[in-house]
CSV table of C-alpha atoms and ligand atoms in Angstrom, one decimal:
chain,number,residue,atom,x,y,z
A,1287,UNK,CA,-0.2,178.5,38.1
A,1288,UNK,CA,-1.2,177.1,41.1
A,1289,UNK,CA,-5.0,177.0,42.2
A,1290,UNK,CA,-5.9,178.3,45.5
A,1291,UNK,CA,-7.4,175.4,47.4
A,1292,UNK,CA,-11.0,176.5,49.1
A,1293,UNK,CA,-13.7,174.9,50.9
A,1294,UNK,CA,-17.0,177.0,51.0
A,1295,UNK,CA,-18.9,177.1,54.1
A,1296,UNK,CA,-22.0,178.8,53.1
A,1297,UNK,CA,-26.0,178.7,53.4
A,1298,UNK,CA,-27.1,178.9,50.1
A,1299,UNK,CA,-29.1,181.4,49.7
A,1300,UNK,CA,-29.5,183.9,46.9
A,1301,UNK,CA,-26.3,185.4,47.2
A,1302,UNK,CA,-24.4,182.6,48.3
A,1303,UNK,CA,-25.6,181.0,45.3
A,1304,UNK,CA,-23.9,183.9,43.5
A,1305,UNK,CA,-20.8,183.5,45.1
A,1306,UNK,CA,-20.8,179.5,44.6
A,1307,UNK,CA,-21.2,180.4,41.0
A,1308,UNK,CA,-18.1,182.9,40.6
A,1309,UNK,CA,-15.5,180.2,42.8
A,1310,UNK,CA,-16.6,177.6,40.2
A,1311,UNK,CA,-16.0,180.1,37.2
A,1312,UNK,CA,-12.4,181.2,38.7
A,1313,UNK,CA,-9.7,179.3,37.1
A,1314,UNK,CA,-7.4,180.5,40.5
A,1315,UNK,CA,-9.6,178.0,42.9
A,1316,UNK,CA,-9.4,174.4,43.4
A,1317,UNK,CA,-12.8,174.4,45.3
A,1318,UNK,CA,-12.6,171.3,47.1
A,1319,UNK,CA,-15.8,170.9,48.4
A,1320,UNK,CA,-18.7,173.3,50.1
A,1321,UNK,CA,-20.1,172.4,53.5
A,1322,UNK,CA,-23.8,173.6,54.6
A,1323,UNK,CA,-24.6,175.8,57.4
A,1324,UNK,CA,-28.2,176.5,58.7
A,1325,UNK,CA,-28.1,180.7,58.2
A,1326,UNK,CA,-30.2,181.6,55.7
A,1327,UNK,CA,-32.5,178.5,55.4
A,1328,UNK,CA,-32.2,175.4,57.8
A,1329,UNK,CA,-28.8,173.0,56.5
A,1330,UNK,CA,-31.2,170.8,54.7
A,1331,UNK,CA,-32.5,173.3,52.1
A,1332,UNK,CA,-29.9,175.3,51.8
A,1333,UNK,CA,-27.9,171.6,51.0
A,1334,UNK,CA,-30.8,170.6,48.1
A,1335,UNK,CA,-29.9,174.2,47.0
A,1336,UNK,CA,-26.4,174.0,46.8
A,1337,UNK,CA,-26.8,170.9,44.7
A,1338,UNK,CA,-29.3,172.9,42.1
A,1339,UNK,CA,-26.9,175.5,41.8
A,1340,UNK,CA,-24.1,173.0,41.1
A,1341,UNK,CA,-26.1,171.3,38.6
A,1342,UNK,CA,-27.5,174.9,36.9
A,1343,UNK,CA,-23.2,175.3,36.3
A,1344,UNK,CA,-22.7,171.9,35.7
A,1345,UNK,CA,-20.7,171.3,38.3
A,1346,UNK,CA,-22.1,168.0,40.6
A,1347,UNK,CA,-18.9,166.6,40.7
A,1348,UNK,CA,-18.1,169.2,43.9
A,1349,UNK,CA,-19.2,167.1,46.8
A,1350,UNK,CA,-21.7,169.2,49.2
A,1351,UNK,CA,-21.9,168.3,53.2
A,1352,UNK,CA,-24.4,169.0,55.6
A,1353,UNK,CA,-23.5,170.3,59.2
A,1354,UNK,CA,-25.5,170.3,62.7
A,1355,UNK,CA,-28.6,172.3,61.8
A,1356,UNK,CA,-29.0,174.3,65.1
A,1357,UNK,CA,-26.1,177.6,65.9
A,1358,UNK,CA,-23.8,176.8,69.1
A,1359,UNK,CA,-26.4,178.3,71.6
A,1360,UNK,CA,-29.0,179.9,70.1
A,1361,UNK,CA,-32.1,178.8,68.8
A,1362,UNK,CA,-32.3,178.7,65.0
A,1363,UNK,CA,-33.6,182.2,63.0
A,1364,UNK,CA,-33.7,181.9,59.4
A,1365,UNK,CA,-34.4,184.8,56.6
A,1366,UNK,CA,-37.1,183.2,54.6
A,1367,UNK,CA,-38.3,186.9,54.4
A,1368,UNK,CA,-35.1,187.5,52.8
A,1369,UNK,CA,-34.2,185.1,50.3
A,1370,UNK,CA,-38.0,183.3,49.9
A,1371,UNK,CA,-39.8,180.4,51.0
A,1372,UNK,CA,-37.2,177.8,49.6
A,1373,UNK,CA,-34.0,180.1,49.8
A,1374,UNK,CA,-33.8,180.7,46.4
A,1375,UNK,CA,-36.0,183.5,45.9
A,1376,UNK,CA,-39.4,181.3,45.6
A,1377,UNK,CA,-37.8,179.8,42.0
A,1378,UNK,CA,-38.8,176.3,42.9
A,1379,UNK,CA,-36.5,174.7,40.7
A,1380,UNK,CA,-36.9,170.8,40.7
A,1381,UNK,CA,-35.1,168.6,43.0
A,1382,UNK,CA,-31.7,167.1,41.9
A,1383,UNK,CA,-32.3,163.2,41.8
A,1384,UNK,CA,-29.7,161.1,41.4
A,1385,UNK,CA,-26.7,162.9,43.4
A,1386,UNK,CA,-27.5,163.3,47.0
A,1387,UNK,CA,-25.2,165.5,49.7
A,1388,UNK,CA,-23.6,163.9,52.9
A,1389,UNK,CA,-23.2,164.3,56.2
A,1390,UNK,CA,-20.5,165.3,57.9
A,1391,UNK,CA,-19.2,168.8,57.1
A,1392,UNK,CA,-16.8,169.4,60.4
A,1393,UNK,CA,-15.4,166.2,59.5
A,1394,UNK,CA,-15.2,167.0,55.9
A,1395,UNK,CA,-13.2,170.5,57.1
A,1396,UNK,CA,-11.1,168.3,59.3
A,1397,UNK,CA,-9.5,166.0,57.1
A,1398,UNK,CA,-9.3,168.1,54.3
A,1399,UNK,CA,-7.0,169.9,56.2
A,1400,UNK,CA,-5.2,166.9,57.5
A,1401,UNK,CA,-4.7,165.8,53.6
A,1402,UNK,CA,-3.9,169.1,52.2
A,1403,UNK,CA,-1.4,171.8,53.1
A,1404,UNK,CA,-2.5,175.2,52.2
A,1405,UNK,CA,-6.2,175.2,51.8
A,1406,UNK,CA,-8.4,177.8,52.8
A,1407,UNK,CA,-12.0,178.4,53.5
A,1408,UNK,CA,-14.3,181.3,52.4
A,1409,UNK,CA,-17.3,181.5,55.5
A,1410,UNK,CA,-20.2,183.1,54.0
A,1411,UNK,CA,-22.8,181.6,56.2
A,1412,UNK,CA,-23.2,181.7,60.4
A,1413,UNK,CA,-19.9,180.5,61.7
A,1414,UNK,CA,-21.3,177.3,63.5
A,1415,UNK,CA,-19.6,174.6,61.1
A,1416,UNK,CA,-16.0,176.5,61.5
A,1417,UNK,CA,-16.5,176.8,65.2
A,1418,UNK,CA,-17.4,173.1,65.8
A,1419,UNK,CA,-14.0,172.1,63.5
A,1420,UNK,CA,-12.2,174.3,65.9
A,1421,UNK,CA,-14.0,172.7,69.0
A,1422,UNK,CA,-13.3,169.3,67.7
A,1423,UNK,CA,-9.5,169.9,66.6
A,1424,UNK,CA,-7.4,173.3,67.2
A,1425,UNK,CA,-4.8,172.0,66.1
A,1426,UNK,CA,-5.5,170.6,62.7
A,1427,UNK,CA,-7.7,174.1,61.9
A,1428,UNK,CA,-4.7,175.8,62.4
A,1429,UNK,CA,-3.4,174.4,59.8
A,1430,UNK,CA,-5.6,176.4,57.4
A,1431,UNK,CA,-4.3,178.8,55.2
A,1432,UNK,CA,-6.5,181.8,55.5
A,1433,UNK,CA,-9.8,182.3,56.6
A,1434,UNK,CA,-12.3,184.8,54.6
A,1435,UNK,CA,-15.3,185.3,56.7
A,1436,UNK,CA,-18.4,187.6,54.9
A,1437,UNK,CA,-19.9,188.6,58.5
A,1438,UNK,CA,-19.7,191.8,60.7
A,1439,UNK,CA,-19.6,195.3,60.4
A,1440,UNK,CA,-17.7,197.7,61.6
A,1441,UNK,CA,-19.1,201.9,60.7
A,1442,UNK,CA,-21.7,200.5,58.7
A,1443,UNK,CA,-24.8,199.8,60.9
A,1444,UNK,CA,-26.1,196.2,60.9
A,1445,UNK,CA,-28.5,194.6,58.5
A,1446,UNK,CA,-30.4,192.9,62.1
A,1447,UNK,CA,-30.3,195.5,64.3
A,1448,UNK,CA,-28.3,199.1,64.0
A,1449,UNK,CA,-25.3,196.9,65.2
A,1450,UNK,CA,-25.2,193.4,64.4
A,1451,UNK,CA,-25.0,191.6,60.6
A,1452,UNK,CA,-26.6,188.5,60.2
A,1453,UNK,CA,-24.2,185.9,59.8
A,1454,UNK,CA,-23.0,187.0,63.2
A,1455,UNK,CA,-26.3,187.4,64.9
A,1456,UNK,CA,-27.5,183.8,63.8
A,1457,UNK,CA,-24.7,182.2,65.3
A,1458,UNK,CA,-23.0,184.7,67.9
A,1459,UNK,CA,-21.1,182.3,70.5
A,1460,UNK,CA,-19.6,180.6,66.8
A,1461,UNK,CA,-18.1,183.8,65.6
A,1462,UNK,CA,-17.1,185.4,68.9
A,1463,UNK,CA,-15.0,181.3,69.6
A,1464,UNK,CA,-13.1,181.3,65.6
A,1465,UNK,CA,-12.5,184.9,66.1
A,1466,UNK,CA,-10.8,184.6,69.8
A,1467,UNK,CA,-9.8,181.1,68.8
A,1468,UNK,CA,-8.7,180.6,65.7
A,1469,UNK,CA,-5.2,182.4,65.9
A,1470,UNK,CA,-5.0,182.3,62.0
A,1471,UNK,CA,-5.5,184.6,59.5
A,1472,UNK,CA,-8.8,186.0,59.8
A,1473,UNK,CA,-10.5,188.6,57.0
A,1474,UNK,CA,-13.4,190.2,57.6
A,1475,UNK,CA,-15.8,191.3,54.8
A,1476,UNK,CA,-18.4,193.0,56.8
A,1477,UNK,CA,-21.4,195.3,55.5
A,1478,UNK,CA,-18.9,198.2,55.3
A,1479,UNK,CA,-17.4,196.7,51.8
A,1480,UNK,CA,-20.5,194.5,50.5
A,1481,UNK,CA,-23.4,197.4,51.1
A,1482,UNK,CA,-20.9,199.4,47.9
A,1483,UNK,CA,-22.1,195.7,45.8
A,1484,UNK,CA,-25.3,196.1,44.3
A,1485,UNK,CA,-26.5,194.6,41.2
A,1486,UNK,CA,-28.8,197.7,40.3
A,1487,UNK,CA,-31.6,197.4,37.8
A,1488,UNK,CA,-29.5,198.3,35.3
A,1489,UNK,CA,-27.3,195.4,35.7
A,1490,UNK,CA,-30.2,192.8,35.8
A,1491,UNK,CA,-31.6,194.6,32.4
A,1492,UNK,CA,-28.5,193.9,30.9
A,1493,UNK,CA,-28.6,190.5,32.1
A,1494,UNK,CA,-32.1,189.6,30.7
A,1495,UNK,CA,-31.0,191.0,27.7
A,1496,UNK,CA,-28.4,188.3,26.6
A,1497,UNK,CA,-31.1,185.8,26.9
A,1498,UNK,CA,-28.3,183.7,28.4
A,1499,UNK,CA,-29.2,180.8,30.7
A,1500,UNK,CA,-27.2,181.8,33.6
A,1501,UNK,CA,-27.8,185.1,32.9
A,1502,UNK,CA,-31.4,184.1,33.2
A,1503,UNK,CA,-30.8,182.5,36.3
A,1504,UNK,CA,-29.7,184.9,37.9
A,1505,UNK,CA,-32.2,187.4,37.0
A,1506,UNK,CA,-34.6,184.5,38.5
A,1507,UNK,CA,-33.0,183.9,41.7
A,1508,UNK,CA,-32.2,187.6,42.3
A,1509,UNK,CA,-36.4,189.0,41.7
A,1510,UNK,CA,-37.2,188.5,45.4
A,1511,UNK,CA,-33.8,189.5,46.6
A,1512,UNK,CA,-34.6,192.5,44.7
A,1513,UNK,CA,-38.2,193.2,46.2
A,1514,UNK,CA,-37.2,192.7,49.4
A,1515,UNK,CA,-35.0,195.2,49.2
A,1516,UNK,CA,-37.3,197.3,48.2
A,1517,UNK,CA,-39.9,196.7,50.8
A,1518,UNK,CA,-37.2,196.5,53.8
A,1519,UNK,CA,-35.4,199.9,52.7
A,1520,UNK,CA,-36.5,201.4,50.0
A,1521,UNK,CA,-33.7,200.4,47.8
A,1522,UNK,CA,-33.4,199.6,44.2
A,1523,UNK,CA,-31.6,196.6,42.7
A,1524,UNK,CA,-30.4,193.9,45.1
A,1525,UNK,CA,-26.9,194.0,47.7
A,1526,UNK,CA,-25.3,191.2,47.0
A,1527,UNK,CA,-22.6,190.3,49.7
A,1528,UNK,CA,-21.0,186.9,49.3
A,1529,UNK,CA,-19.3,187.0,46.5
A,1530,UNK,CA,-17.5,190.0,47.1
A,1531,UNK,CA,-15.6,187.6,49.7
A,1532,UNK,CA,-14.6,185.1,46.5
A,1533,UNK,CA,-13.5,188.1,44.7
A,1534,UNK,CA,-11.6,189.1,47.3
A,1535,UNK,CA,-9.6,186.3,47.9
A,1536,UNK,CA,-9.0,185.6,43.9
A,1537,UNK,CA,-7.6,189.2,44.1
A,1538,UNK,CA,-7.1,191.1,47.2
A,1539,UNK,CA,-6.4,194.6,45.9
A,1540,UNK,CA,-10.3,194.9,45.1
A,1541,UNK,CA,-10.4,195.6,49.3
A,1542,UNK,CA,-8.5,196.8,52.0
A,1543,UNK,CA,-8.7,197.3,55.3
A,1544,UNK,CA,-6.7,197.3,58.4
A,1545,UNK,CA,-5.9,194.9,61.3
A,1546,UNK,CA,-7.7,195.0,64.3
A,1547,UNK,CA,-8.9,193.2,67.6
A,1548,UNK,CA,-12.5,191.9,67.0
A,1549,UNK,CA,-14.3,190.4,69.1
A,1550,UNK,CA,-18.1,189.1,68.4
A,1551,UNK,CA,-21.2,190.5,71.1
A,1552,UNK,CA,-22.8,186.8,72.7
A,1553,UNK,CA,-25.9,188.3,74.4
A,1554,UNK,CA,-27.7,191.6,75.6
A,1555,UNK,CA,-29.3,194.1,73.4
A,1556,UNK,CA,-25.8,194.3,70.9
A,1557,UNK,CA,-26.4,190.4,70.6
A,1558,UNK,CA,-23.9,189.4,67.5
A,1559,UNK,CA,-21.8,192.7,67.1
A,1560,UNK,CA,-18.7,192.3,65.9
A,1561,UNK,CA,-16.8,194.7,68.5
A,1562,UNK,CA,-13.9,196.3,66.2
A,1563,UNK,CA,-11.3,197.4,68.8
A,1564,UNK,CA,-10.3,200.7,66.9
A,1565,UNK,CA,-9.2,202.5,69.9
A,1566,UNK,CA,-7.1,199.7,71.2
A,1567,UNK,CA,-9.1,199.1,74.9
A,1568,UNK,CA,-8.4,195.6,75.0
A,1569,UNK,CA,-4.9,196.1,74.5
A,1570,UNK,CA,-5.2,192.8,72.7
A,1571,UNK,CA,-3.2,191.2,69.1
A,1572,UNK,CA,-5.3,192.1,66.2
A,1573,UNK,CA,-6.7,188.8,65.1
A,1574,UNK,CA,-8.2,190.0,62.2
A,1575,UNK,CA,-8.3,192.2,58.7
A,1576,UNK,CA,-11.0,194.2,58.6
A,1577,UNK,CA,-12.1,195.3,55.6
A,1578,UNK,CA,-13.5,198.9,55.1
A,1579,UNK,CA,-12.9,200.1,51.3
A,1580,UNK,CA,-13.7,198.5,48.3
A,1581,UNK,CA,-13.6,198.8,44.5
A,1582,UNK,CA,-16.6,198.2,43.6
A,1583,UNK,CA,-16.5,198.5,39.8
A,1584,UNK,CA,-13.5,195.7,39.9
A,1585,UNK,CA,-15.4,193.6,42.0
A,1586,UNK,CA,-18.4,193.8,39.3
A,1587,UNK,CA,-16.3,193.6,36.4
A,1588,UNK,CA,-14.8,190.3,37.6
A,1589,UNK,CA,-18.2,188.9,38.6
A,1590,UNK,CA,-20.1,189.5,35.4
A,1591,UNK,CA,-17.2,189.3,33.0
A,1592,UNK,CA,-16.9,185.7,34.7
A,1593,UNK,CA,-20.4,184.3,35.0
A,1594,UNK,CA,-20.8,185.6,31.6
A,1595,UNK,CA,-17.5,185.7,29.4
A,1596,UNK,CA,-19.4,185.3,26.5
A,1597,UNK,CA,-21.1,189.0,26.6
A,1598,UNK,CA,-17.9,190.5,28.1
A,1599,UNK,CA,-17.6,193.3,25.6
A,1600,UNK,CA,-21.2,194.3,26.5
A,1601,UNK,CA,-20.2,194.3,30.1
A,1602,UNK,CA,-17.3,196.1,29.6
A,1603,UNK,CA,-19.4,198.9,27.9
A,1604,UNK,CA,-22.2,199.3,29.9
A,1605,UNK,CA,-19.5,199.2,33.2
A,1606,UNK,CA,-17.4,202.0,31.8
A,1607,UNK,CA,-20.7,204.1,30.9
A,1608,UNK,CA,-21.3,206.9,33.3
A,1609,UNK,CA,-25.4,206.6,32.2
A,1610,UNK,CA,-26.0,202.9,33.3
A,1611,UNK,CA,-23.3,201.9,35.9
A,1612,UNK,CA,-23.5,203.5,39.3
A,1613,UNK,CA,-19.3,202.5,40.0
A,1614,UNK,CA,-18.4,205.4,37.9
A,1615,UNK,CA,-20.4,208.1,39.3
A,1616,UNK,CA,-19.1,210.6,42.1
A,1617,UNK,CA,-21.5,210.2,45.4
A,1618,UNK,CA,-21.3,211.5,48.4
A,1619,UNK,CA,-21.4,209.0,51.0
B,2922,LIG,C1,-25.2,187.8,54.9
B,2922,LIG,O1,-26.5,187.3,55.4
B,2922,LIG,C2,-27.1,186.5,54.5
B,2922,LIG,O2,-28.4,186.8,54.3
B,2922,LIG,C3,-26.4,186.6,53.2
B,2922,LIG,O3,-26.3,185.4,52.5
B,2922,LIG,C4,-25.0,187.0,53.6
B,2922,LIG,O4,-24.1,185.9,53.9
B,2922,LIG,C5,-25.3,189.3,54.8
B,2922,LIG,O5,-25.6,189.8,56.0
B,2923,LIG,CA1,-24.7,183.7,53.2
C-alpha cells in the first residue's frame, strides 16, 4: 500500500499533541515533516513541544520547523488558559537536548512540494504558515494534494466568541487568503464534528488503568485540558479536536459533509467567522468540504485502538458498552 504523504502544520498544544501521536501510529501516512505555528503557544514553545512529543513516541527522526511567530495582521493571542503555562497542560517535561528544530517552515512546505507529487497537509493550528507558502508561491501550493484544515464552524457556535473558532480567530486574514486562494481541495473540520470528540472520564480511567506509558501520558497532558473544561463550561472529560482531522483523512467515511463557499470574517465584531455560504448569496464555486456529521465511536476506536494496540481488546469492550462509552447512547442533540 501506498502511504499518504503529510506535513503537519500544527501548534502543539494538548491536542495537537494527540493528533501528532495518532499520524505517527498510522501505518497509511508517510508524515514527512511538521512545521510550527504560533496558535496555541508562541512557535518557539509549541516547537520544544513538538520535539517532547516526538521523543515520548520515539519518533526524533521527523524533522520539526519553526515559522514567523506573529499571524498575518493581527497581534499574537495565545491559549495558555487553555492548554497551560507551557502548552502542555503544566506537565513540564524536560527539554529535548541533543536534537534541535529549524527554521524555515514556509520553505520547508515549499520544496516539499516541489520534490514530491501528491503530498498533503493536515492544518490544525492558525493558518499563518499555509498562507505565507501561498503568498510566497501559488503555484507550487497548488500542487498539493489535499488540504485538511481543523478550523471553523459552521451551526455550531464558536469556542471564541458565539461565532468564531480559534484557529480562525488567531489568524483571520491567513484563513480568509488559503480559503479564497488556494483553489485546491480544501476540508474543513470545524467545531460542528470535533465538539461530538470527547475523551470523557471514562476513557481517561481506562487509560490510567493500563499503567501504560503513553497511556500515562496522555492522561498527564490531558488533566488541565480537562479542568478547563470544566471551569470554562461546565463540561466533563476534555474535547479533543485535532486528531479527529488525522482520522479523517486516514479514512474519510468517519465524516461527511458537503461542499460549500466559505469565506473567513477579517475584522468587526464576527472577527474570524468562517462565513459558510449555505444559501448560495455569493453565487460563488464552493471551495471547500465542510464537515458537519461525524462518527464519533469510529473516530475513538481508531484513536485508542492505535495509541494503544496493546490493550485493544479492553478498548474494544469498554467502547461497545452502553454503561462506560457515551458513542453508544441515544442523545438528543
Ligand atoms: C483548536 O484550537 C486549539 O486550541 C486546538 O489545538 C484546536 O486546534 C480548536 O478550536
Ligand atoms: Ca491546534
Amino acid at each position: 500500500m501506498d502511504k499518504k504523504k503529510i506535513i503537519i502544520d500544527c501548534d502543539p498544544g494538548i491536542d495537537d499533541s494527540l493528533a501528532i501521536m495518532l499520524a505517527l501510529k498510522s501505518d497509511e501516512l508517510d508524515v514527512k515533516g511538521l512545521t510550527i505555528v504560533s496558535g496555541n503557544v508562541h512557535a518557539s514553545k509549541g516547537a520544544e513541544n513538538a520535539l517532547r512529543i516526538l521523543k515520548e513516541i520515539g519518533r526524533l527522526d521527523i524533522p520539526v520547523y519553526i515559522g514567523d511567530g506573529s499571524p498575518l495582521e493581527r497581534e499574537l493571542i495565545t491559549a495558555e488558559d487553555t492548554h497551560g503555562e507551557d502548552g502542555l497542560g503544566e506537565t513540564f517535561l524536560p527539554r529535548v537536548e541533543g536534537v534541535n528544530y529549524k527554521e524555515g517552515a514556509v520553505d520547508f512546505i515549499l520544496k516539499s512540494l516541489r520534490e514530491e507529487d501528491e503530498l498533503s497537509i493536515i492544518a490544525i493550528g492558525p493558518l499563518t504558515n499555509i498562507a505565507k507558502a501561498l503568498e510566497t508561491d501559488k503555484e507550487t501550493m497548488r500542487k498539493l494534494k489535499e488540504l485538511v484544515v481543523m478550523g471553523g464552524a459552521f451551526k455550531s457556535f464558536g469556542n471564541c466568541s458565539q461565532v468564531a473558532e480559534f484557529n480562525f480567530w488567531v489568524d483571520p486574514h491567513a484563513a480568509e487568503k488559503v480559503f479564497n486562494e488556494l483553489h485546491r481541495n480544501i476540508t474543513m473540520v470545524g467545531l460542528d464534528v470535533t465538539r461530538e470528540i470527547v475523551l470523557t472520564p471514562n476513557y481517561i480511567e481506562m487509560l490510567k488503568q493500563f499503567k501504560h506509558p503513553l497511556a500515562d501520558l496522555i492522561v498527564k497532558i490531558t488533566k488541565f485540558y480537562v479542568d478547563f473544561h470544566w471551569a470554562q463550561e461546565r463540561t466533563l472529560g476534555c474535547v479533543i479536536n485535532d486528531p479527529l482531522a488525522i482520522a479523517y483523512f486516514i479514512d474519510s467515511s468517519i465524516c461527511s459533509g458537503e461542499e460549500y463557499y466559505v469565506d473567513i470574517v477579517t475584522e468587526g465584531k464576527a472577527i474570524g467567522m468562517s462565513l459558510v455560504d449555505e444559501g448560495d448569496f455569493y453565487r460563488k464555486e464552493a471551495n471547500c468540504l465542510v464537515l458537519t456529521e461525524v462518527n464519533s465511536k469510529a473516530f475513538m476506536e481508531m484513536f485508542l485502538t492505535r495509541l494503544i494496540p496493546e490493550h485493544k481488546k479492553d478498548i474494544l469492550n469498554v467502547l461497545n458498552n452502553p454503561k462506560y462509552s457515551y458513542q453508544n447512547q441515544k442523545f438528543d442533540k
